[in-house]
């Protein structure tokens, strides 16, 4: 089984993609079999930095939306009562019954509720999963949500199912926030890297994220990105909470302009490269520890 | 024809609530525009679908006109379909009684 590492942050723009793209690059350079999975399905951007990526396969993803046959429907409202998402409208006096596709989560509860055989399901496209290869050993898979769809979590679940369980390391680049899509992304990770920046916004959202990973009982550590911005609150927080500081990456304008041009991997400033090299070392140590644990378990 | 005003409370002097699906109470007026009853919006805290469900309630109650501050796209579709008139008022300093009074002057 590959070692699964999730890169998450709470706040957007702290550097999840920079860090996952960089770890991916370093593993690739070292000849390790590595798989980068872009779980930010609302705006996948990991591919933008991988100029040598070749599309291997594309798979459409659908959700099943129920449809109500009003000829069979008795307008008993049981399906609407079962629906946790208020996606079903039934108005008995006017014999009206309809499913609101944009609210439906495809849970199937309405099909269980209906004893009159009035509900059937039809597939609705929600997005696609693309798989790319970079040379022989490096893989990149991204989920891309269809504009207008709110089924992020479902698409992430399908994206993870589509990944081959081979290789040495899987990197999950998480979406921002702390809601369902993030939970889906990090839930099966062996380790979570929380990326923060030393600003007040960064610290606030880091606290929310720490509460989440602790609730999920996942091992985690923090990377402080853009060191030099903001204040020192993040350091006192990490100390007080006894949280591992994995690496610090200095803020660099040169790095930012490389990122904006889409070629930061090729033009890494020395001080930033040093931060990343330090992070890789820590991560490799975590992988070794994990392998060791598994050996003793056997 | 019955009318509904979205309200923050269940008395005539309650503030007008500009939210339709998230308004706390529906004040129902009878055909001669007298306050008939206040119905609590049970889905005020729903995570989603509050607008659709509020529109569903209007159809069920046989309402002809709804006075609120705004209507979301899903609520609007349903109200349109059943030809329920939507009236938008932006003044949040109004009470339910103020709006009822406007009918008496018509």
Tab-separated table of N, CA and C in Angstrom, chain A residues 150-290:
chain	number	residue	atom	x	y	z
A	150	UNK	N	-22.983	20.831	-7.343
A	150	UNK	CA	-22.531	21.048	-5.961
A	150	UNK	C	-22.078	19.729	-5.345
A	151	UNK	N	-21.754	18.755	-6.192
A	151	UNK	CA	-21.432	17.412	-5.710
A	151	UNK	C	-19.927	17.183	-5.537
A	152	UNK	N	-19.245	18.153	-4.904
A	152	UNK	CA	-17.795	18.048	-4.702
A	152	UNK	C	-17.414	16.745	-4.009
A	153	UNK	N	-18.099	16.462	-2.908
A	153	UNK	CA	-17.722	15.322	-2.076
A	153	UNK	C	-17.878	14.007	-2.839
A	154	UNK	N	-18.969	13.898	-3.576
A	154	UNK	CA	-19.194	12.691	-4.370
A	154	UNK	C	-18.098	12.533	-5.422
A	155	UNK	N	-17.726	13.636	-6.065
A	155	UNK	CA	-16.690	13.560	-7.103
A	155	UNK	C	-15.340	13.169	-6.496
A	156	UNK	N	-15.029	13.689	-5.316
A	156	UNK	CA	-13.768	13.331	-4.649
A	156	UNK	C	-13.756	11.837	-4.310
A	157	UNK	N	-14.908	11.346	-3.854
A	157	UNK	CA	-15.015	9.915	-3.541
A	157	UNK	C	-14.735	9.078	-4.795
A	158	UNK	N	-15.333	9.479	-5.918
A	158	UNK	CA	-15.127	8.750	-7.182
A	158	UNK	C	-13.690	8.891	-7.667
A	159	UNK	N	-13.112	10.075	-7.464
A	159	UNK	CA	-11.718	10.331	-7.844
A	159	UNK	C	-10.802	9.359	-7.103
A	160	UNK	N	-11.039	9.188	-5.799
A	160	UNK	CA	-10.196	8.294	-5.000
A	160	UNK	C	-10.364	6.835	-5.434
A	161	UNK	N	-11.596	6.463	-5.821
A	161	UNK	CA	-11.837	5.091	-6.294
A	161	UNK	C	-11.068	4.814	-7.575
A	162	UNK	N	-10.844	5.889	-8.364
A	162	UNK	CA	-10.222	5.716	-9.681
A	162	UNK	C	-8.696	5.596	-9.594
A	163	UNK	N	-8.130	5.849	-8.416
A	163	UNK	CA	-6.670	5.818	-8.280
A	163	UNK	C	-6.173	4.399	-8.055
A	164	UNK	N	-5.131	4.056	-8.779
A	164	UNK	CA	-4.550	2.736	-8.603
A	164	UNK	C	-3.873	2.668	-7.230
A	165	UNK	N	-4.065	1.557	-6.500
A	165	UNK	CA	-3.493	1.470	-5.150
A	165	UNK	C	-2.012	1.081	-5.164
A	166	UNK	N	-1.351	1.314	-6.289
A	166	UNK	CA	0.068	0.961	-6.392
A	166	UNK	C	0.938	2.193	-6.162
A	167	UNK	N	2.254	1.971	-6.185
A	167	UNK	CA	3.179	3.080	-6.023
A	167	UNK	C	3.623	3.235	-4.588
A	168	UNK	N	4.500	4.233	-4.368
A	168	UNK	CA	5.067	4.396	-3.029
A	168	UNK	C	4.366	5.485	-2.233
A	169	UNK	N	4.081	6.595	-2.900
A	169	UNK	CA	3.521	7.750	-2.194
A	169	UNK	C	2.340	8.327	-2.968
A	170	UNK	N	1.256	8.606	-2.267
A	170	UNK	CA	0.136	9.337	-2.864
A	170	UNK	C	0.024	10.672	-2.140
A	171	UNK	N	-0.047	11.767	-2.892
A	171	UNK	CA	-0.201	13.104	-2.312
A	171	UNK	C	-1.599	13.608	-2.655
A	172	UNK	N	-2.401	13.873	-1.623
A	172	UNK	CA	-3.724	14.448	-1.859
A	172	UNK	C	-3.624	15.961	-1.680
A	173	UNK	N	-3.837	16.719	-2.747
A	173	UNK	CA	-3.895	18.177	-2.644
A	173	UNK	C	-5.354	18.524	-2.320
A	174	UNK	N	-5.613	18.980	-1.081
A	174	UNK	CA	-6.988	19.163	-0.596
A	174	UNK	C	-7.585	20.489	-1.053
A	175	UNK	N	-8.915	20.563	-1.094
A	175	UNK	CA	-9.548	21.871	-1.329
A	175	UNK	C	-9.419	22.735	-0.069
A	176	UNK	N	-9.604	24.048	-0.158
A	176	UNK	CA	-9.568	24.874	1.046
A	176	UNK	C	-10.819	24.622	1.894
A	177	UNK	N	-10.810	25.137	3.125
A	177	UNK	CA	-11.983	24.991	3.985
A	177	UNK	C	-11.839	23.830	4.948
A	178	UNK	N	-12.918	23.575	5.700
A	178	UNK	CA	-12.913	22.475	6.671
A	178	UNK	C	-14.208	21.679	6.571
A	179	UNK	N	-14.901	21.787	5.416
A	179	UNK	CA	-16.200	21.124	5.299
A	179	UNK	C	-16.076	19.750	4.625
A	180	UNK	N	-17.217	19.191	4.223
A	180	UNK	CA	-17.272	17.802	3.726
A	180	UNK	C	-16.214	17.440	2.680
A	181	UNK	N	-15.971	18.283	1.634
A	181	UNK	CA	-14.972	17.887	0.639
A	181	UNK	C	-13.576	17.693	1.261
A	182	UNK	N	-13.252	18.487	2.278
A	182	UNK	CA	-11.954	18.352	2.940
A	182	UNK	C	-11.914	17.062	3.760
A	183	UNK	N	-13.005	16.784	4.461
A	183	UNK	CA	-13.087	15.552	5.249
A	183	UNK	C	-12.907	14.341	4.334
A	184	UNK	N	-13.608	14.359	3.191
A	184	UNK	CA	-13.511	13.258	2.228
A	184	UNK	C	-12.066	13.086	1.746
A	185	UNK	N	-11.368	14.211	1.544
A	185	UNK	CA	-9.993	14.174	1.035
A	185	UNK	C	-9.020	13.586	2.054
A	186	UNK	N	-9.136	14.004	3.306
A	186	UNK	CA	-8.094	13.633	4.273
A	186	UNK	C	-8.414	12.369	5.083
A	187	UNK	N	-9.686	11.916	5.026
A	187	UNK	CA	-10.142	10.859	5.950
A	187	UNK	C	-9.276	9.591	5.928
A	188	UNK	N	-8.769	9.191	4.758
A	188	UNK	CA	-8.000	7.933	4.708
A	188	UNK	C	-6.493	8.181	4.626
A	189	UNK	N	-6.060	9.409	4.938
A	189	UNK	CA	-4.630	9.726	4.838
A	189	UNK	C	-3.864	9.097	6.014
A	190	UNK	N	-2.607	8.738	5.740
A	190	UNK	CA	-1.744	8.241	6.817
A	190	UNK	C	-1.172	9.403	7.622
A	191	UNK	N	-1.100	10.574	6.964
A	191	UNK	CA	-0.546	11.747	7.640
A	191	UNK	C	-1.097	12.990	6.944
A	192	UNK	N	-1.333	14.049	7.716
A	192	UNK	CA	-1.840	15.288	7.129
A	192	UNK	C	-0.847	16.422	7.380
A	193	UNK	N	-0.450	17.074	6.306
A	193	UNK	CA	0.384	18.277	6.415
A	193	UNK	C	-0.564	19.472	6.369
A	194	UNK	N	-0.575	20.267	7.437
A	194	UNK	CA	-1.406	21.473	7.438
A	194	UNK	C	-0.520	22.651	7.066
A	195	UNK	N	-0.877	23.316	5.989
A	195	UNK	CA	-0.095	24.450	5.522
A	195	UNK	C	-0.729	25.736	6.038
A	196	UNK	N	0.056	26.560	6.698
A	196	UNK	CA	-0.481	27.824	7.168
A	196	UNK	C	0.469	28.951	6.787
A	197	UNK	N	-0.011	30.161	6.945
A	197	UNK	CA	0.851	31.337	6.774
A	197	UNK	C	0.751	32.114	8.076
A	198	UNK	N	1.783	32.874	8.454
A	198	UNK	CA	1.776	33.486	9.785
A	198	UNK	C	0.874	34.715	9.928
A	199	UNK	N	-0.110	34.864	9.063
A	199	UNK	CA	-1.051	35.981	9.193
A	199	UNK	C	-2.159	35.603	10.167
A	200	UNK	N	-2.956	36.574	10.585
A	200	UNK	CA	-4.045	36.283	11.527
A	200	UNK	C	-5.101	35.381	10.901
A	201	UNK	N	-5.360	35.595	9.615
A	201	UNK	CA	-6.321	34.732	8.913
A	201	UNK	C	-5.791	33.299	8.873
A	202	UNK	N	-4.504	33.184	8.569
A	202	UNK	CA	-3.876	31.865	8.490
A	202	UNK	C	-3.996	31.132	9.817
A	203	UNK	N	-3.712	31.815	10.911
A	203	UNK	CA	-3.741	31.195	12.233
A	203	UNK	C	-5.169	30.811	12.610
A	204	UNK	N	-6.112	31.713	12.339
A	204	UNK	CA	-7.519	31.433	12.657
A	204	UNK	C	-7.987	30.135	11.980
A	205	UNK	N	-7.689	30.029	10.676
A	205	UNK	CA	-8.165	28.859	9.939
A	205	UNK	C	-7.360	27.612	10.276
A	206	UNK	N	-6.101	27.802	10.685
A	206	UNK	CA	-5.299	26.658	11.140
A	206	UNK	C	-5.950	26.026	12.371
A	207	UNK	N	-6.437	26.872	13.270
A	207	UNK	CA	-7.076	26.368	14.491
A	207	UNK	C	-8.305	25.513	14.150
A	208	UNK	N	-9.078	25.974	13.152
A	208	UNK	CA	-10.267	25.201	12.737
A	208	UNK	C	-9.842	23.849	12.173
A	209	UNK	N	-8.755	23.891	11.398
A	209	UNK	CA	-8.264	22.678	10.740
A	209	UNK	C	-7.695	21.694	11.770
A	210	UNK	N	-6.992	22.224	12.768
A	210	UNK	CA	-6.441	21.366	13.823
A	210	UNK	C	-7.584	20.664	14.564
A	211	UNK	N	-8.669	21.424	14.830
A	211	UNK	CA	-9.828	20.821	15.502
A	211	UNK	C	-10.390	19.679	14.663
A	212	UNK	N	-10.398	19.865	13.351
A	212	UNK	CA	-10.928	18.828	12.455
A	212	UNK	C	-10.046	17.576	12.449
A	213	UNK	N	-8.727	17.747	12.253
A	213	UNK	CA	-7.861	16.552	12.178
A	213	UNK	C	-7.812	15.820	13.518
A	214	UNK	N	-7.950	16.579	14.606
A	214	UNK	CA	-7.976	15.918	15.921
A	214	UNK	C	-9.252	15.110	16.078
A	215	UNK	N	-10.360	15.665	15.581
A	215	UNK	CA	-11.629	14.948	15.648
A	215	UNK	C	-11.569	13.661	14.813
A	216	UNK	N	-10.868	13.739	13.677
A	216	UNK	CA	-10.754	12.568	12.810
A	216	UNK	C	-9.639	11.636	13.286
A	217	UNK	N	-8.923	12.076	14.329
A	217	UNK	CA	-7.873	11.250	14.914
A	217	UNK	C	-6.744	10.934	13.924
A	218	UNK	N	-6.348	11.933	13.147
A	218	UNK	CA	-5.307	11.737	12.141
A	218	UNK	C	-3.999	12.365	12.627
A	219	UNK	N	-2.869	11.696	12.385
A	219	UNK	CA	-1.585	12.317	12.732
A	219	UNK	C	-1.313	13.496	11.798
A	220	UNK	N	-0.774	14.573	12.356
A	220	UNK	CA	-0.563	15.751	11.520
A	220	UNK	C	0.588	16.602	12.037
A	221	UNK	N	1.066	17.477	11.153
A	221	UNK	CA	2.066	18.465	11.517
A	221	UNK	C	1.829	19.699	10.663
A	222	UNK	N	2.536	20.777	11.001
A	222	UNK	CA	2.276	22.056	10.336
A	222	UNK	C	3.497	22.547	9.562
A	223	UNK	N	3.232	23.086	8.383
A	223	UNK	CA	4.262	23.793	7.628
A	223	UNK	C	3.894	25.272	7.639
A	224	UNK	N	4.831	26.124	8.044
A	224	UNK	CA	4.584	27.565	7.959
A	224	UNK	C	5.170	28.047	6.634
A	225	UNK	N	4.264	28.452	5.768
A	225	UNK	CA	4.678	28.951	4.458
A	225	UNK	C	4.665	30.477	4.512
A	226	UNK	N	5.404	31.116	3.629
A	226	UNK	CA	5.477	32.581	3.560
A	226	UNK	C	5.979	33.162	4.895
A	227	UNK	N	6.939	32.479	5.488
A	227	UNK	CA	7.557	32.953	6.727
A	227	UNK	C	8.081	34.374	6.524
A	228	UNK	N	7.850	35.219	7.527
A	228	UNK	CA	8.300	36.615	7.398
A	228	UNK	C	7.127	37.561	7.260
A	229	UNK	N	5.987	37.019	6.785
A	229	UNK	CA	4.769	37.833	6.743
A	229	UNK	C	4.091	37.728	8.108
A	230	UNK	N	3.175	38.637	8.403
A	230	UNK	CA	2.338	38.519	9.595
A	230	UNK	C	3.100	38.640	10.893
A	231	UNK	N	2.685	37.854	11.903
A	231	UNK	CA	3.279	37.994	13.235
A	231	UNK	C	3.762	36.676	13.806
A	232	UNK	N	3.846	36.630	15.140
A	232	UNK	CA	4.427	35.451	15.785
A	232	UNK	C	3.369	34.582	16.465
A	233	UNK	N	2.092	34.960	16.302
A	233	UNK	CA	1.011	34.244	16.989
A	233	UNK	C	1.022	32.744	16.674
A	234	UNK	N	1.331	32.412	15.413
A	234	UNK	CA	1.301	31.012	15.007
A	234	UNK	C	2.304	30.175	15.807
A	235	UNK	N	3.457	30.779	16.117
A	235	UNK	CA	4.484	30.035	16.857
A	235	UNK	C	4.032	29.734	18.284
A	236	UNK	N	3.431	30.754	18.936
A	236	UNK	CA	2.989	30.505	20.313
A	236	UNK	C	1.830	29.515	20.331
A	237	UNK	N	1.003	29.563	19.284
A	237	UNK	CA	-0.110	28.598	19.195
A	237	UNK	C	0.427	27.167	19.073
A	238	UNK	N	1.375	26.955	18.168
A	238	UNK	CA	1.920	25.604	17.956
A	238	UNK	C	2.579	25.069	19.226
A	239	UNK	N	3.275	25.987	19.923
A	239	UNK	CA	3.959	25.582	21.150
A	239	UNK	C	2.948	25.184	22.225
A	240	UNK	N	1.944	26.048	22.389
A	240	UNK	CA	0.928	25.806	23.410
A	240	UNK	C	0.187	24.488	23.158
A	241	UNK	N	-0.062	24.192	21.879
A	241	UNK	CA	-0.832	22.991	21.529
A	241	UNK	C	0.047	21.765	21.306
A	242	UNK	N	1.357	21.927	21.472
A	242	UNK	CA	2.321	20.832	21.238
A	242	UNK	C	2.171	20.230	19.847
A	243	UNK	N	2.133	21.096	18.853
A	243	UNK	CA	1.983	20.633	17.471
A	243	UNK	C	3.347	20.670	16.776
A	244	UNK	N	3.646	19.614	16.016
A	244	UNK	CA	4.933	19.533	15.296
A	244	UNK	C	5.017	20.584	14.200
A	245	UNK	N	6.106	21.333	14.200
A	245	UNK	CA	6.392	22.246	13.098
A	245	UNK	C	7.337	21.499	12.153
A	246	UNK	N	6.828	21.146	10.979
A	246	UNK	CA	7.590	20.289	10.070
A	246	UNK	C	8.642	21.061	9.282
A	247	UNK	N	8.274	22.259	8.844
A	247	UNK	CA	9.203	23.064	8.045
A	247	UNK	C	8.698	24.490	7.962
A	248	UNK	N	9.627	25.396	7.640
A	248	UNK	CA	9.256	26.787	7.403
A	248	UNK	C	9.790	27.173	6.025
A	249	UNK	N	8.930	27.817	5.259
A	249	UNK	CA	9.340	28.232	3.923
A	249	UNK	C	9.202	29.753	3.843
A	250	UNK	N	10.306	30.442	3.584
A	250	UNK	CA	10.254	31.903	3.623
A	250	UNK	C	9.413	32.496	2.500
A	251	UNK	N	8.822	33.654	2.780
A	251	UNK	CA	8.103	34.381	1.726
A	251	UNK	C	9.119	34.902	0.728
A	252	UNK	N	8.793	34.746	-0.551
A	252	UNK	CA	9.707	35.217	-1.581
A	252	UNK	C	8.903	35.750	-2.759
A	253	UNK	N	9.178	36.992	-3.099
A	253	UNK	CA	8.497	37.608	-4.222
A	253	UNK	C	8.871	36.906	-5.527
A	254	UNK	N	10.113	36.488	-5.581
A	254	UNK	CA	10.620	35.790	-6.769
A	254	UNK	C	9.836	34.478	-6.981
A	255	UNK	N	9.582	33.770	-5.866
A	255	UNK	CA	8.807	32.532	-5.931
A	255	UNK	C	7.399	32.827	-6.448
A	256	UNK	N	6.791	33.904	-5.893
A	256	UNK	CA	5.422	34.260	-6.280
A	256	UNK	C	5.322	34.543	-7.771
A	257	UNK	N	6.341	35.216	-8.330
A	257	UNK	CA	6.235	35.522	-9.760
A	257	UNK	C	6.468	34.256	-10.595
A	258	UNK	N	7.314	33.346	-10.096
A	258	UNK	CA	7.483	32.049	-10.776
A	258	UNK	C	6.188	31.262	-10.763
A	259	UNK	N	5.473	31.320	-9.630
A	259	UNK	CA	4.185	30.627	-9.496
A	259	UNK	C	3.193	31.213	-10.502
A	260	UNK	N	3.166	32.554	-10.580
A	260	UNK	CA	2.226	33.218	-11.480
A	260	UNK	C	2.516	32.879	-12.949
A	261	UNK	N	3.783	32.635	-13.259
A	261	UNK	CA	4.136	32.249	-14.638
A	261	UNK	C	3.913	30.763	-14.881
A	262	UNK	N	3.669	30.008	-13.814
A	262	UNK	CA	3.429	28.568	-13.954
A	262	UNK	C	4.698	27.745	-14.015
A	263	UNK	N	5.839	28.336	-13.661
A	263	UNK	CA	7.081	27.542	-13.720
A	263	UNK	C	7.923	27.657	-12.449
A	264	UNK	N	7.244	27.724	-11.288
A	264	UNK	CA	8.014	27.899	-10.043
A	264	UNK	C	8.901	26.699	-9.722
A	265	UNK	N	8.526	25.524	-10.240
A	265	UNK	CA	9.338	24.331	-9.946
A	265	UNK	C	10.718	24.435	-10.588
A	266	UNK	N	10.774	25.148	-11.707
A	266	UNK	CA	12.031	25.272	-12.445
A	266	UNK	C	12.853	26.458	-11.959
A	267	UNK	N	12.213	27.407	-11.270
A	267	UNK	CA	12.913	28.652	-10.905
A	267	UNK	C	12.867	28.910	-9.400
A	268	UNK	N	13.112	27.867	-8.634
A	268	UNK	CA	12.995	27.982	-7.183
A	268	UNK	C	14.130	28.801	-6.571
A	269	UNK	N	13.826	29.900	-5.849
A	269	UNK	CA	14.894	30.646	-5.168
A	269	UNK	C	15.565	29.756	-4.109
A	270	UNK	N	16.835	29.999	-3.885
A	270	UNK	CA	17.630	29.139	-2.993
A	270	UNK	C	17.000	28.963	-1.605
A	271	UNK	N	16.551	30.095	-1.005
A	271	UNK	CA	16.042	30.001	0.366
A	271	UNK	C	14.741	29.191	0.432
A	272	UNK	N	13.938	29.274	-0.643
A	272	UNK	CA	12.695	28.491	-0.695
A	272	UNK	C	13.020	27.013	-0.909
A	273	UNK	N	13.962	26.758	-1.820
A	273	UNK	CA	14.377	25.377	-2.101
A	273	UNK	C	14.866	24.705	-0.817
A	274	UNK	N	15.561	25.468	0.026
A	274	UNK	CA	16.060	24.938	1.301
A	274	UNK	C	14.909	24.495	2.195
A	275	UNK	N	13.859	25.319	2.253
A	275	UNK	CA	12.672	24.981	3.059
A	275	UNK	C	12.020	23.705	2.570
A	276	UNK	N	11.892	23.579	1.274
A	276	UNK	CA	11.271	22.388	0.685
A	276	UNK	C	12.111	21.137	0.908
A	277	UNK	N	13.438	21.297	0.782
A	277	UNK	CA	14.320	20.139	0.991
A	277	UNK	C	14.173	19.638	2.426
A	278	UNK	N	14.051	20.595	3.369
A	278	UNK	CA	13.858	20.227	4.776
A	278	UNK	C	12.555	19.472	4.964
A	279	UNK	N	11.517	19.921	4.286
A	279	UNK	CA	10.208	19.265	4.397
A	279	UNK	C	10.275	17.842	3.847
A	280	UNK	N	10.946	17.695	2.695
A	280	UNK	CA	11.062	16.363	2.082
A	280	UNK	C	11.726	15.385	3.051
A	281	UNK	N	12.759	15.878	3.723
A	281	UNK	CA	13.476	15.032	4.673
A	281	UNK	C	12.530	14.538	5.774
A	282	UNK	N	11.748	15.474	6.323
A	282	UNK	CA	10.798	15.115	7.391
A	282	UNK	C	9.781	14.095	6.871
A	283	UNK	N	9.287	14.339	5.647
A	283	UNK	CA	8.266	13.459	5.071
A	283	UNK	C	8.839	12.062	4.845
A	284	UNK	N	10.074	12.010	4.340
A	284	UNK	CA	10.688	10.703	4.088
A	284	UNK	C	10.867	9.933	5.393
A	285	UNK	N	11.158	10.671	6.444
A	285	UNK	CA	11.296	10.053	7.751
A	285	UNK	C	9.950	9.469	8.205
A	286	UNK	N	8.866	10.235	7.967
A	286	UNK	CA	7.517	9.763	8.322
A	286	UNK	C	7.192	8.474	7.560
A	287	UNK	N	7.584	8.442	6.280
A	287	UNK	CA	7.295	7.259	5.459
A	287	UNK	C	8.051	6.047	6.017
A	288	UNK	N	9.310	6.267	6.373
A	288	UNK	CA	10.121	5.164	6.931
A	288	UNK	C	9.499	4.649	8.225
A	289	UNK	N	9.094	5.583	9.077
A	289	UNK	CA	8.456	5.206	10.344
A	289	UNK	C	7.223	4.348	10.085
A	290	UNK	N	6.445	4.784	9.102
A	290	UNK	CA	5.195	4.099	8.743
A	290	UNK	C	5.500	2.684	8.259
